[in-house]
mmCIF file of N, CA and C in Angstrom:
data_model
loop_
_atom_site.group_PDB
_atom_site.id
_atom_site.type_symbol
_atom_site.label_atom_id
_atom_site.label_comp_id
_atom_site.label_asym_id
_atom_site.label_seq_id
_atom_site.Cartn_x
_atom_site.Cartn_y
_atom_site.Cartn_z
ATOM 1 N N UNK A 26 0.802 -1.188 0.000
ATOM 2 C CA UNK A 26 0.000 0.000 0.000
ATOM 3 C C UNK A 26 0.849 1.258 0.000
ATOM 4 N N UNK A 27 1.949 1.249 0.753
ATOM 5 C CA UNK A 27 2.798 2.440 0.824
ATOM 6 C C UNK A 27 3.455 2.743 -0.516
ATOM 7 N N UNK A 28 3.893 1.734 -1.226
ATOM 8 C CA UNK A 28 4.503 1.955 -2.535
ATOM 9 C C UNK A 28 3.448 2.470 -3.513
ATOM 10 N N UNK A 29 2.264 1.908 -3.477
ATOM 11 C CA UNK A 29 1.211 2.296 -4.417
ATOM 12 C C UNK A 29 0.780 3.744 -4.217
ATOM 13 N N UNK A 30 0.739 4.220 -3.005
ATOM 14 C CA UNK A 30 0.274 5.585 -2.763
ATOM 15 C C UNK A 30 1.385 6.613 -2.942
ATOM 16 N N UNK A 31 2.619 6.184 -3.064
ATOM 17 C CA UNK A 31 3.731 7.118 -3.220
ATOM 18 C C UNK A 31 3.556 8.012 -4.443
ATOM 19 N N UNK A 32 3.082 7.470 -5.545
ATOM 20 C CA UNK A 32 2.937 8.255 -6.772
ATOM 21 C C UNK A 32 1.977 9.424 -6.598
ATOM 22 N N UNK A 33 0.920 9.220 -5.855
ATOM 23 C CA UNK A 33 -0.081 10.266 -5.738
ATOM 24 C C UNK A 33 -0.312 10.783 -4.341
ATOM 25 N N UNK A 34 0.670 10.651 -3.474
ATOM 26 C CA UNK A 34 0.449 11.015 -2.063
ATOM 27 C C UNK A 34 0.056 12.471 -1.886
ATOM 28 N N UNK A 35 0.465 13.344 -2.771
ATOM 29 C CA UNK A 35 0.103 14.756 -2.641
ATOM 30 C C UNK A 35 -1.114 15.129 -3.480
ATOM 31 N N UNK A 36 -1.701 14.169 -4.189
ATOM 32 C CA UNK A 36 -2.784 14.468 -5.112
ATOM 33 C C UNK A 36 -4.128 13.841 -4.747
ATOM 34 N N UNK A 37 -4.114 12.833 -3.900
ATOM 35 C CA UNK A 37 -5.359 12.131 -3.588
ATOM 36 C C UNK A 37 -5.799 12.445 -2.154
ATOM 37 N N UNK A 38 -7.082 12.239 -1.898
ATOM 38 C CA UNK A 38 -7.626 12.455 -0.552
ATOM 39 C C UNK A 38 -7.217 11.305 0.360
ATOM 40 N N UNK A 39 -7.353 11.461 1.657
ATOM 41 C CA UNK A 39 -7.054 10.350 2.567
ATOM 42 C C UNK A 39 -7.897 9.105 2.263
ATOM 43 N N UNK A 40 -9.165 9.284 1.906
ATOM 44 C CA UNK A 40 -9.995 8.138 1.549
ATOM 45 C C UNK A 40 -9.480 7.478 0.280
ATOM 46 N N UNK A 41 -9.115 8.280 -0.714
ATOM 47 C CA UNK A 41 -8.538 7.732 -1.943
ATOM 48 C C UNK A 41 -7.252 6.970 -1.675
ATOM 49 N N UNK A 42 -6.420 7.510 -0.774
ATOM 50 C CA UNK A 42 -5.171 6.837 -0.408
ATOM 51 C C UNK A 42 -5.452 5.494 0.244
ATOM 52 N N UNK A 43 -6.458 5.454 1.110
ATOM 53 C CA UNK A 43 -6.805 4.197 1.774
ATOM 54 C C UNK A 43 -7.321 3.171 0.771
ATOM 55 N N UNK A 44 -8.122 3.611 -0.180
ATOM 56 C CA UNK A 44 -8.646 2.698 -1.206
ATOM 57 C C UNK A 44 -7.512 2.157 -2.061
ATOM 58 N N UNK A 45 -6.619 3.039 -2.509
ATOM 59 C CA UNK A 45 -5.476 2.619 -3.329
ATOM 60 C C UNK A 45 -4.603 1.636 -2.549
ATOM 61 N N UNK A 46 -4.321 1.940 -1.290
ATOM 62 C CA UNK A 46 -3.487 1.061 -0.463
ATOM 63 C C UNK A 46 -4.123 -0.293 -0.234
ATOM 64 N N UNK A 47 -5.428 -0.304 0.029
ATOM 65 C CA UNK A 47 -6.141 -1.563 0.251
ATOM 66 C C UNK A 47 -6.137 -2.433 -1.003
ATOM 67 N N UNK A 48 -6.439 -1.824 -2.139
ATOM 68 C CA UNK A 48 -6.438 -2.586 -3.393
ATOM 69 C C UNK A 48 -5.041 -3.089 -3.738
ATOM 70 N N UNK A 49 -4.030 -2.265 -3.488
ATOM 71 C CA UNK A 49 -2.652 -2.686 -3.766
ATOM 72 C C UNK A 49 -2.254 -3.865 -2.888
ATOM 73 N N UNK A 50 -2.695 -3.871 -1.639
ATOM 74 C CA UNK A 50 -2.406 -5.000 -0.754
ATOM 75 C C UNK A 50 -2.997 -6.297 -1.258
ATOM 76 N N UNK A 51 -4.184 -6.224 -1.837
ATOM 77 C CA UNK A 51 -4.827 -7.420 -2.411
ATOM 78 C C UNK A 51 -4.109 -7.842 -3.679
ATOM 79 N N UNK A 52 -3.814 -6.877 -4.546
ATOM 80 C CA UNK A 52 -3.109 -7.178 -5.802
ATOM 81 C C UNK A 52 -1.743 -7.778 -5.527
ATOM 82 N N UNK A 53 -1.082 -7.302 -4.479
ATOM 83 C CA UNK A 53 0.259 -7.788 -4.135
ATOM 84 C C UNK A 53 0.288 -9.298 -3.936
ATOM 85 N N UNK A 54 -0.682 -9.810 -3.220
ATOM 86 C CA UNK A 54 -0.728 -11.252 -2.931
ATOM 87 C C UNK A 54 -0.807 -12.055 -4.226
ATOM 88 N N UNK A 55 -1.681 -11.642 -5.120
ATOM 89 C CA UNK A 55 -1.841 -12.365 -6.387
ATOM 90 C C UNK A 55 -0.634 -12.170 -7.303
ATOM 91 N N UNK A 56 -0.037 -11.006 -7.249
ATOM 92 C CA UNK A 56 1.137 -10.721 -8.072
ATOM 93 C C UNK A 56 2.324 -11.585 -7.665
ATOM 94 N N UNK A 57 2.568 -11.700 -6.367
ATOM 95 C CA UNK A 57 3.676 -12.545 -5.892
ATOM 96 C C UNK A 57 3.465 -13.980 -6.346
ATOM 97 N N UNK A 58 2.262 -14.475 -6.192
ATOM 98 C CA UNK A 58 1.942 -15.847 -6.598
ATOM 99 C C UNK A 58 2.139 -16.042 -8.098
ATOM 100 N N UNK A 59 1.676 -15.078 -8.901
ATOM 101 C CA UNK A 59 1.793 -15.165 -10.361
ATOM 102 C C UNK A 59 3.256 -15.150 -10.796
ATOM 103 N N UNK A 60 4.035 -14.231 -10.274
ATOM 104 C CA UNK A 60 5.447 -14.117 -10.664
ATOM 105 C C UNK A 60 6.218 -15.368 -10.268
ATOM 106 N N UNK A 61 5.889 -15.941 -9.116
ATOM 107 C CA UNK A 61 6.587 -17.140 -8.648
ATOM 108 C C UNK A 61 6.147 -18.390 -9.406
ATOM 109 N N UNK A 62 4.845 -18.642 -9.495
ATOM 110 C CA UNK A 62 4.376 -19.919 -10.041
ATOM 111 C C UNK A 62 4.210 -19.932 -11.552
ATOM 112 N N UNK A 63 3.797 -18.826 -12.140
ATOM 113 C CA UNK A 63 3.547 -18.803 -13.588
ATOM 114 C C UNK A 63 4.760 -18.339 -14.385
ATOM 115 N N UNK A 64 5.423 -17.283 -13.918
ATOM 116 C CA UNK A 64 6.584 -16.767 -14.639
ATOM 117 C C UNK A 64 7.880 -17.450 -14.229
ATOM 118 N N UNK A 65 7.862 -18.149 -13.078
ATOM 119 C CA UNK A 65 9.024 -18.861 -12.546
ATOM 120 C C UNK A 65 10.231 -17.935 -12.373
ATOM 121 N N UNK A 66 9.961 -16.750 -11.831
ATOM 122 C CA UNK A 66 11.019 -15.795 -11.530
ATOM 123 C C UNK A 66 11.303 -15.875 -10.037
ATOM 124 N N UNK A 67 12.572 -16.074 -9.703
ATOM 125 C CA UNK A 67 12.974 -16.198 -8.304
ATOM 126 C C UNK A 67 13.041 -14.804 -7.678
ATOM 127 N N UNK A 68 12.022 -14.471 -6.906
ATOM 128 C CA UNK A 68 11.943 -13.173 -6.242
ATOM 129 C C UNK A 68 11.500 -13.418 -4.802
ATOM 130 N N UNK A 69 12.424 -13.892 -3.960
ATOM 131 C CA UNK A 69 12.035 -14.334 -2.615
ATOM 132 C C UNK A 69 11.458 -13.246 -1.719
ATOM 133 N N UNK A 70 11.763 -11.984 -1.952
ATOM 134 C CA UNK A 70 11.218 -10.922 -1.115
ATOM 135 C C UNK A 70 10.052 -10.194 -1.768
ATOM 136 N N UNK A 71 9.683 -10.584 -2.977
ATOM 137 C CA UNK A 71 8.544 -9.973 -3.654
ATOM 138 C C UNK A 71 8.787 -8.558 -4.140
ATOM 139 N N UNK A 72 10.029 -8.194 -4.379
ATOM 140 C CA UNK A 72 10.358 -6.824 -4.783
ATOM 141 C C UNK A 72 9.725 -6.448 -6.120
ATOM 142 N N UNK A 73 9.652 -7.393 -7.048
ATOM 143 C CA UNK A 73 9.028 -7.100 -8.346
ATOM 144 C C UNK A 73 7.558 -6.775 -8.177
ATOM 145 N N UNK A 74 6.904 -7.502 -7.311
ATOM 146 C CA UNK A 74 5.485 -7.261 -7.061
ATOM 147 C C UNK A 74 5.263 -5.959 -6.308
ATOM 148 N N UNK A 75 6.039 -5.741 -5.271
ATOM 149 C CA UNK A 75 5.853 -4.538 -4.456
ATOM 150 C C UNK A 75 6.168 -3.287 -5.261
ATOM 151 N N UNK A 76 7.363 -3.216 -5.810
ATOM 152 C CA UNK A 76 7.788 -1.990 -6.473
ATOM 153 C C UNK A 76 7.323 -1.896 -7.917
ATOM 154 N N UNK A 77 7.291 -3.012 -8.620
ATOM 155 C CA UNK A 77 6.857 -2.995 -10.008
ATOM 156 C C UNK A 77 5.350 -2.937 -10.139
ATOM 157 N N UNK A 78 4.686 -3.985 -9.719
ATOM 158 C CA UNK A 78 3.238 -4.095 -9.903
ATOM 159 C C UNK A 78 2.491 -3.049 -9.080
ATOM 160 N N UNK A 79 2.790 -2.946 -7.797
ATOM 161 C CA UNK A 79 2.073 -1.975 -6.958
ATOM 162 C C UNK A 79 2.444 -0.539 -7.306
ATOM 163 N N UNK A 80 3.668 -0.304 -7.737
ATOM 164 C CA UNK A 80 4.052 1.031 -8.189
ATOM 165 C C UNK A 80 3.297 1.445 -9.440
ATOM 166 N N UNK A 81 3.187 0.532 -10.386
ATOM 167 C CA UNK A 81 2.408 0.810 -11.600
ATOM 168 C C UNK A 81 0.938 1.013 -11.249
ATOM 169 N N UNK A 82 0.399 0.153 -10.402
ATOM 170 C CA UNK A 82 -0.994 0.272 -9.991
ATOM 171 C C UNK A 82 -1.263 1.631 -9.340
ATOM 172 N N UNK A 83 -0.395 2.042 -8.443
ATOM 173 C CA UNK A 83 -0.566 3.324 -7.772
ATOM 174 C C UNK A 83 -0.488 4.504 -8.727
ATOM 175 N N UNK A 84 0.382 4.412 -9.708
ATOM 176 C CA UNK A 84 0.499 5.478 -10.697
ATOM 177 C C UNK A 84 -0.765 5.584 -11.538
ATOM 178 N N UNK A 85 -1.312 4.451 -11.947
ATOM 179 C CA UNK A 85 -2.568 4.445 -12.702
ATOM 180 C C UNK A 85 -3.708 4.993 -11.841
ATOM 181 N N UNK A 86 -3.775 4.545 -10.605
ATOM 182 C CA UNK A 86 -4.860 4.987 -9.714
ATOM 183 C C UNK A 86 -4.783 6.485 -9.413
ATOM 184 N N UNK A 87 -3.590 7.055 -9.446
ATOM 185 C CA UNK A 87 -3.461 8.496 -9.257
ATOM 186 C C UNK A 87 -4.211 9.237 -10.357
ATOM 187 N N UNK A 88 -4.160 8.723 -11.570
ATOM 188 C CA UNK A 88 -4.906 9.327 -12.669
ATOM 189 C C UNK A 88 -6.408 9.278 -12.483
ATOM 190 N N UNK A 89 -6.868 8.367 -11.664
ATOM 191 C CA UNK A 89 -8.300 8.253 -11.392
ATOM 192 C C UNK A 89 -8.711 8.987 -10.123
ATOM 193 N N UNK A 90 -7.899 8.901 -9.069
ATOM 194 C CA UNK A 90 -8.261 9.411 -7.744
ATOM 195 C C UNK A 90 -7.731 10.798 -7.420
ATOM 196 N N UNK A 91 -6.941 11.424 -8.286
ATOM 197 C CA UNK A 91 -6.402 12.754 -7.991
ATOM 198 C C UNK A 91 -7.546 13.757 -7.843
ATOM 199 N N UNK A 92 -7.506 14.503 -6.767
ATOM 200 C CA UNK A 92 -8.561 15.494 -6.520
ATOM 201 C C UNK A 92 -8.585 16.544 -7.627
ATOM 202 N N UNK A 93 -7.420 16.966 -8.065
ATOM 203 C CA UNK A 93 -7.313 17.963 -9.125
ATOM 204 C C UNK A 93 -6.808 17.289 -10.405
ATOM 205 N N UNK A 94 -7.710 16.959 -11.308
ATOM 206 C CA UNK A 94 -7.332 16.359 -12.579
ATOM 207 C C UNK A 94 -7.708 14.906 -12.725
ATOM 208 N N UNK A 95 -8.154 14.262 -11.671
ATOM 209 C CA UNK A 95 -8.487 12.840 -11.721
ATOM 210 C C UNK A 95 -9.822 12.566 -12.394
ATOM 211 N N UNK A 96 -9.908 11.445 -13.049
ATOM 212 C CA UNK A 96 -11.120 11.079 -13.784
ATOM 213 C C UNK A 96 -12.330 10.892 -12.864
ATOM 214 N N UNK A 97 -12.117 10.404 -11.654
ATOM 215 C CA UNK A 97 -13.232 10.191 -10.736
ATOM 216 C C UNK A 97 -13.782 11.504 -10.162
ATOM 217 N N UNK A 98 -13.068 12.597 -10.370
ATOM 218 C CA UNK A 98 -13.508 13.898 -9.878
ATOM 219 C C UNK A 98 -14.021 14.779 -11.017
ATOM 220 N N UNK A 99 -14.350 14.169 -12.150
ATOM 221 C CA UNK A 99 -14.990 14.875 -13.247
ATOM 222 C C UNK A 99 -14.076 15.639 -14.173
ATOM 223 N N UNK A 100 -12.797 15.396 -14.113
ATOM 224 C CA UNK A 100 -11.865 16.144 -14.954
ATOM 225 C C UNK A 100 -11.433 15.377 -16.206
ATOM 226 N N UNK A 101 -12.142 14.343 -16.564
ATOM 227 C CA UNK A 101 -11.821 13.596 -17.773
ATOM 228 C C UNK A 101 -10.650 12.641 -17.583
ATOM 229 N N UNK A 102 -10.208 12.106 -18.700
ATOM 230 C CA UNK A 102 -9.167 11.077 -18.651
ATOM 231 C C UNK A 102 -7.812 11.572 -19.160
ATOM 232 N N UNK A 103 -7.630 12.890 -19.252
ATOM 233 C CA UNK A 103 -6.351 13.432 -19.725
ATOM 234 C C UNK A 103 -5.195 13.101 -18.798
ATOM 235 N N UNK A 104 -5.378 13.346 -17.514
ATOM 236 C CA UNK A 104 -4.330 13.049 -16.535
ATOM 237 C C UNK A 104 -4.104 11.546 -16.426
ATOM 238 N N UNK A 105 -5.184 10.780 -16.491
ATOM 239 C CA UNK A 105 -5.078 9.318 -16.467
ATOM 240 C C UNK A 105 -4.239 8.838 -17.652
ATOM 241 N N UNK A 106 -4.491 9.391 -18.830
ATOM 242 C CA UNK A 106 -3.709 9.039 -20.020
ATOM 243 C C UNK A 106 -2.243 9.397 -19.867
ATOM 244 N N UNK A 107 -1.983 10.557 -19.248
ATOM 245 C CA UNK A 107 -0.593 10.968 -19.021
ATOM 246 C C UNK A 107 0.107 9.997 -18.074
ATOM 247 N N UNK A 108 -0.610 9.525 -17.059
ATOM 248 C CA UNK A 108 -0.040 8.552 -16.124
ATOM 249 C C UNK A 108 0.276 7.239 -16.845
ATOM 250 N N UNK A 109 -0.637 6.797 -17.691
ATOM 251 C CA UNK A 109 -0.411 5.553 -18.451
ATOM 252 C C UNK A 109 0.757 5.702 -19.414
ATOM 253 N N UNK A 110 0.848 6.843 -20.076
ATOM 254 C CA UNK A 110 1.975 7.105 -20.981
ATOM 255 C C UNK A 110 3.291 7.093 -20.203
ATOM 256 N N UNK A 111 3.293 7.677 -19.016
ATOM 257 C CA UNK A 111 4.495 7.674 -18.180
ATOM 258 C C UNK A 111 4.926 6.272 -17.795
ATOM 259 N N UNK A 112 3.960 5.427 -17.461
ATOM 260 C CA UNK A 112 4.266 4.035 -17.109
ATOM 261 C C UNK A 112 4.906 3.316 -18.285
ATOM 262 N N UNK A 113 4.317 3.466 -19.461
ATOM 263 C CA UNK A 113 4.845 2.803 -20.658
ATOM 264 C C UNK A 113 6.259 3.292 -20.954
ATOM 265 N N UNK A 114 6.464 4.596 -20.877
ATOM 266 C CA UNK A 114 7.781 5.176 -21.146
ATOM 267 C C UNK A 114 8.829 4.659 -20.167
ATOM 268 N N UNK A 115 8.508 4.672 -18.889
ATOM 269 C CA UNK A 115 9.451 4.213 -17.869
ATOM 270 C C UNK A 115 9.737 2.719 -18.025
ATOM 271 N N UNK A 116 8.705 1.920 -18.310
ATOM 272 C CA UNK A 116 8.907 0.478 -18.476
ATOM 273 C C UNK A 116 9.789 0.161 -19.679
ATOM 274 N N UNK A 117 9.582 0.870 -20.777
ATOM 275 C CA UNK A 117 10.431 0.656 -21.958
ATOM 276 C C UNK A 117 11.873 1.045 -21.645
ATOM 277 N N UNK A 118 12.061 2.199 -21.017
ATOM 278 C CA UNK A 118 13.404 2.645 -20.660
ATOM 279 C C UNK A 118 14.090 1.640 -19.740
ATOM 280 N N UNK A 119 13.374 1.178 -18.720
ATOM 281 C CA UNK A 119 13.956 0.232 -17.767
ATOM 282 C C UNK A 119 14.298 -1.092 -18.437
ATOM 283 N N UNK A 120 13.426 -1.570 -19.324
ATOM 284 C CA UNK A 120 13.689 -2.838 -20.015
ATOM 285 C C UNK A 120 14.913 -2.732 -20.921
ATOM 286 N N UNK A 121 14.982 -1.689 -21.723
ATOM 287 C CA UNK A 121 16.115 -1.523 -22.644
ATOM 288 C C UNK A 121 17.412 -1.328 -21.860
ATOM 289 N N UNK A 122 17.380 -0.485 -20.849
ATOM 290 C CA UNK A 122 18.574 -0.249 -20.040
ATOM 291 C C UNK A 122 19.015 -1.531 -19.329
ATOM 292 N N UNK A 123 18.054 -2.268 -18.777
ATOM 293 C CA UNK A 123 18.372 -3.523 -18.097
ATOM 294 C C UNK A 123 18.977 -4.558 -19.028
ATOM 295 N N UNK A 124 18.411 -4.685 -20.218
ATOM 296 C CA UNK A 124 18.942 -5.644 -21.190
ATOM 297 C C UNK A 124 20.372 -5.291 -21.562
ATOM 298 N N UNK A 125 20.624 -4.032 -21.842
ATOM 299 C CA UNK A 125 21.984 -3.604 -22.205
ATOM 300 C C UNK A 125 22.947 -3.832 -21.034
ATOM 301 N N UNK A 126 22.544 -3.433 -19.854
ATOM 302 C CA UNK A 126 23.397 -3.567 -18.675
ATOM 303 C C UNK A 126 23.720 -5.026 -18.378
ATOM 304 N N UNK A 127 22.713 -5.877 -18.304
ATOM 305 C CA UNK A 127 22.953 -7.278 -17.958
ATOM 306 C C UNK A 127 23.653 -8.034 -19.079
ATOM 307 N N UNK A 128 23.417 -7.679 -20.322
ATOM 308 C CA UNK A 128 24.151 -8.296 -21.430
ATOM 309 C C UNK A 128 25.638 -7.962 -21.291
ATOM 310 N N UNK A 129 25.938 -6.699 -20.986
ATOM 311 C CA UNK A 129 27.332 -6.297 -20.816
ATOM 312 C C UNK A 129 27.996 -6.985 -19.638
ATOM 313 N N UNK A 130 27.306 -7.052 -18.526
ATOM 314 C CA UNK A 130 27.862 -7.736 -17.348
ATOM 315 C C UNK A 130 28.092 -9.208 -17.639
ATOM 316 N N UNK A 131 27.146 -9.840 -18.335
ATOM 317 C CA UNK A 131 27.289 -11.265 -18.662
ATOM 318 C C UNK A 131 28.514 -11.497 -19.538
ATOM 319 N N UNK A 132 28.757 -10.612 -20.491
ATOM 320 C CA UNK A 132 29.900 -10.768 -21.392
ATOM 321 C C UNK A 132 31.226 -10.470 -20.689
ATOM 322 N N UNK A 133 31.226 -9.504 -19.777
ATOM 323 C CA UNK A 133 32.473 -9.080 -19.139
ATOM 324 C C UNK A 133 32.840 -9.959 -17.942
ATOM 325 N N UNK A 134 31.909 -10.141 -17.019
ATOM 326 C CA UNK A 134 32.240 -10.829 -15.770
ATOM 327 C C UNK A 134 31.379 -12.053 -15.498
ATOM 328 N N UNK A 135 30.277 -12.181 -16.173
ATOM 329 C CA UNK A 135 29.353 -13.272 -15.898
ATOM 330 C C UNK A 135 28.347 -12.877 -14.831
ATOM 331 N N UNK A 136 27.187 -13.487 -14.896
ATOM 332 C CA UNK A 136 26.111 -13.157 -13.970
ATOM 333 C C UNK A 136 25.969 -14.158 -12.831
ATOM 334 N N UNK A 137 26.511 -15.348 -12.992
ATOM 335 C CA UNK A 137 26.333 -16.385 -11.976
ATOM 336 C C UNK A 137 27.672 -17.007 -11.624
ATOM 337 N N UNK A 138 27.727 -17.594 -10.449
ATOM 338 C CA UNK A 138 28.902 -18.363 -10.053
ATOM 339 C C UNK A 138 28.740 -19.773 -10.611
ATOM 340 N N UNK A 139 29.818 -20.565 -10.536
ATOM 341 C CA UNK A 139 29.740 -21.956 -10.986
ATOM 342 C C UNK A 139 28.683 -22.708 -10.186
ATOM 343 N N UNK A 140 28.072 -23.696 -10.818
ATOM 344 C CA UNK A 140 27.012 -24.468 -10.173
ATOM 345 C C UNK A 140 27.511 -25.134 -8.892
ATOM 346 N N UNK A 141 28.743 -25.660 -8.901
ATOM 347 C CA UNK A 141 29.305 -26.312 -7.722
ATOM 348 C C UNK A 141 29.413 -25.332 -6.556
ATOM 349 N N UNK A 142 29.876 -24.131 -6.817
ATOM 350 C CA UNK A 142 30.016 -23.117 -5.767
ATOM 351 C C UNK A 142 28.640 -22.718 -5.238
ATOM 352 N N UNK A 143 27.684 -22.586 -6.118
ATOM 353 C CA UNK A 143 26.331 -22.235 -5.701
ATOM 354 C C UNK A 143 25.731 -23.311 -4.798
ATOM 355 N N UNK A 144 25.961 -24.573 -5.137
ATOM 356 C CA UNK A 144 25.414 -25.674 -4.340
ATOM 357 C C UNK A 144 26.103 -25.797 -2.982
ATOM 358 N N UNK A 145 27.407 -25.549 -2.941
ATOM 359 C CA UNK A 145 28.143 -25.634 -1.683
ATOM 360 C C UNK A 145 27.842 -24.450 -0.771
ATOM 361 N N UNK A 146 27.500 -23.353 -1.357
ATOM 362 C CA UNK A 146 27.209 -22.150 -0.585
ATOM 363 C C UNK A 146 28.235 -21.078 -0.844
ATOM 364 N N UNK A 147 27.813 -19.979 -1.362
ATOM 365 C CA UNK A 147 28.716 -18.900 -1.733
ATOM 366 C C UNK A 147 29.400 -18.273 -0.522
ATOM 367 N N UNK A 148 28.769 -18.373 0.637
ATOM 368 C CA UNK A 148 29.357 -17.753 1.831
ATOM 369 C C UNK A 148 30.721 -18.351 2.178
ATOM 370 N N UNK A 149 30.919 -19.624 1.889
ATOM 371 C CA UNK A 149 32.212 -20.267 2.162
ATOM 372 C C UNK A 149 33.301 -19.616 1.315
ATOM 373 N N UNK A 150 33.005 -19.330 0.070
ATOM 374 C CA UNK A 150 33.986 -18.750 -0.838
ATOM 375 C C UNK A 150 34.157 -17.249 -0.621
ATOM 376 N N UNK A 151 33.116 -16.585 -0.179
ATOM 377 C CA UNK A 151 33.191 -15.142 0.043
ATOM 378 C C UNK A 151 33.755 -14.795 1.428
ATOM 379 N N UNK A 152 33.424 -15.621 2.447
ATOM 380 C CA UNK A 152 33.791 -15.285 3.819
ATOM 381 C C UNK A 152 34.728 -16.290 4.477
ATOM 382 N N UNK A 153 34.995 -17.399 3.791
ATOM 383 C CA UNK A 153 35.898 -18.394 4.326
ATOM 384 C C UNK A 153 35.255 -19.381 5.283
ATOM 385 N N UNK A 154 33.992 -19.219 5.580
ATOM 386 C CA UNK A 154 33.282 -20.139 6.462
ATOM 387 C C UNK A 154 31.783 -20.083 6.135
ATOM 388 N N UNK A 155 31.089 -21.118 6.605
ATOM 389 C CA UNK A 155 29.646 -21.146 6.403
ATOM 390 C C UNK A 155 28.974 -20.192 7.407
ATOM 391 N N UNK A 156 28.000 -19.478 6.940
ATOM 392 C CA UNK A 156 27.256 -18.564 7.805
ATOM 393 C C UNK A 156 26.137 -19.257 8.540
ATOM 394 N N UNK A 157 25.909 -20.532 8.261
ATOM 395 C CA UNK A 157 24.817 -21.291 8.862
ATOM 396 C C UNK A 157 25.376 -22.508 9.561
ATOM 397 N N UNK A 158 24.769 -22.899 10.627
ATOM 398 C CA UNK A 158 25.180 -24.118 11.335
ATOM 399 C C UNK A 158 24.591 -25.335 10.673
#
């Protein structure tokens, strides 16, 4: 809820903020499940769901719930469209930048350790001892 309301914290009413936060909390649960079970992306802390999905949701909801310019307050869908355009622009930028960055890292240094090291535990190689009993 806190991530979702960040986009519009200065634009929505307290009731609108509560609605956005409540809906984001519900969406979060389904998003974590979807990313884990359907997309098979390893995200143990749910950061993609919290910051990605709930951040996008909050940005869209700002276009609807903003007191000044929001569609639910009779000001049409202009601000809502601007919010959607911003989401698309940021997502494209992040995807292209991420692909270039990770492709470069993979070519220069590699993205993963050897399978044997991963199975034995990276802490032994990084710290000289196991961090777990």
